[in-house]
Amino acid sequence: MVLKIPKEQIRIELKRMVDQARDTLHMDMERADAEIRSAVSLDVPESCLVTWNNKLADKKVEADAAFAQFHQFIDEA
């Protein structure tokens, strides 16, 4: 006997998995940011931390765009 899973149910599950991966990535990025900030000495210029924060924010935006593309791909499949 072969089970047939409705396409919409598959889409919902794929989107859930994509969202879970995005959330995990965000948590990992936040953890890395906290570790970097706690590891730096007081001699590190604030400008370095600002640069780090900006690059991290840019990567988060890029990742979110990629995850949005996954959602679009799933919708079109």
CSV table of C-alpha atoms in Angstrom, one decimal:
chain,number,residue,atom,x,y,z
A,1,MET,CA,0.0,0.0,0.0
A,2,VAL,CA,1.3,3.4,-1.0
A,3,LEU,CA,0.5,6.4,1.1
A,4,LYS,CA,-0.3,9.6,-0.9
A,5,ILE,CA,0.6,12.8,0.9
A,6,PRO,CA,-1.2,15.9,-0.4
A,7,LYS,CA,1.1,18.4,-2.1
A,8,GLU,CA,0.0,21.2,0.2
A,9,GLN,CA,1.0,19.1,3.3
A,10,ILE,CA,4.4,18.6,1.7
A,11,ARG,CA,4.7,22.3,1.1
A,12,ILE,CA,3.7,23.1,4.6
A,13,GLU,CA,6.3,20.7,6.0
A,14,LEU,CA,9.1,21.9,3.7
A,15,LYS,CA,8.4,25.5,4.7
A,16,ARG,CA,8.4,24.5,8.4
A,17,MET,CA,11.8,22.9,7.9
A,18,VAL,CA,13.1,26.0,6.0
A,19,ASP,CA,11.9,28.2,8.8
A,20,GLN,CA,13.5,26.0,11.4
A,21,ALA,CA,16.8,26.1,9.6
A,22,ARG,CA,16.6,29.9,9.4
A,23,ASP,CA,15.8,30.2,13.1
A,24,THR,CA,18.8,27.9,13.9
A,25,LEU,CA,21.1,30.0,11.7
A,26,HIS,CA,19.9,33.2,13.5
A,27,MET,CA,20.6,31.7,16.9
A,28,ASP,CA,24.0,30.5,15.8
A,29,MET,CA,24.8,34.0,14.5
A,30,GLU,CA,23.7,35.6,17.7
A,31,ARG,CA,25.7,33.1,19.7
A,32,ALA,CA,28.8,33.8,17.6
A,33,ASP,CA,28.3,37.5,18.0
A,34,ALA,CA,28.1,37.1,21.8
A,35,GLU,CA,31.2,35.0,21.9
A,36,ILE,CA,33.2,37.5,19.8
A,37,ARG,CA,32.1,40.4,22.0
A,38,SER,CA,32.9,38.5,25.2
A,39,ALA,CA,36.3,37.4,23.9
A,40,VAL,CA,37.6,40.8,22.7
A,41,SER,CA,39.8,42.7,25.0
A,42,LEU,CA,39.2,46.3,26.0
A,43,ASP,CA,41.9,47.4,23.5
A,44,VAL,CA,39.7,46.6,20.5
A,45,PRO,CA,38.4,49.8,19.0
A,46,GLU,CA,34.7,50.3,19.0
A,47,SER,CA,34.9,50.7,15.2
A,48,CYS,CA,35.9,47.0,14.9
A,49,LEU,CA,32.9,45.9,16.8
A,50,VAL,CA,30.6,48.2,14.7
A,51,THR,CA,32.2,46.7,11.5
A,52,TRP,CA,31.6,43.1,12.9
A,53,ASN,CA,28.0,44.0,13.8
A,54,ASN,CA,27.3,45.5,10.3
A,55,LYS,CA,28.8,42.4,8.5
A,56,LEU,CA,26.8,40.1,10.7
A,57,ALA,CA,23.6,42.1,9.9
A,58,ASP,CA,24.4,41.9,6.2
A,59,LYS,CA,24.9,38.2,6.4
A,60,LYS,CA,21.6,37.8,8.2
A,61,VAL,CA,19.8,39.8,5.5
A,62,GLU,CA,21.4,37.6,2.8
A,63,ALA,CA,20.4,34.5,4.6
A,64,ASP,CA,16.8,35.7,5.0
A,65,ALA,CA,16.6,36.4,1.3
A,66,ALA,CA,17.8,32.9,0.5
A,67,PHE,CA,15.3,31.4,2.8
A,68,ALA,CA,12.6,33.6,1.2
A,69,GLN,CA,13.7,32.2,-2.2
A,70,PHE,CA,13.2,28.7,-0.8
A,71,HIS,CA,9.7,29.5,0.2
A,72,GLN,CA,9.0,30.9,-3.3
A,73,PHE,CA,10.5,27.7,-4.9
A,74,ILE,CA,8.3,25.5,-2.6
A,75,ASP,CA,5.2,27.6,-3.6
A,76,GLU,CA,6.0,27.2,-7.3
A,77,ALA,CA,6.7,23.5,-7.1
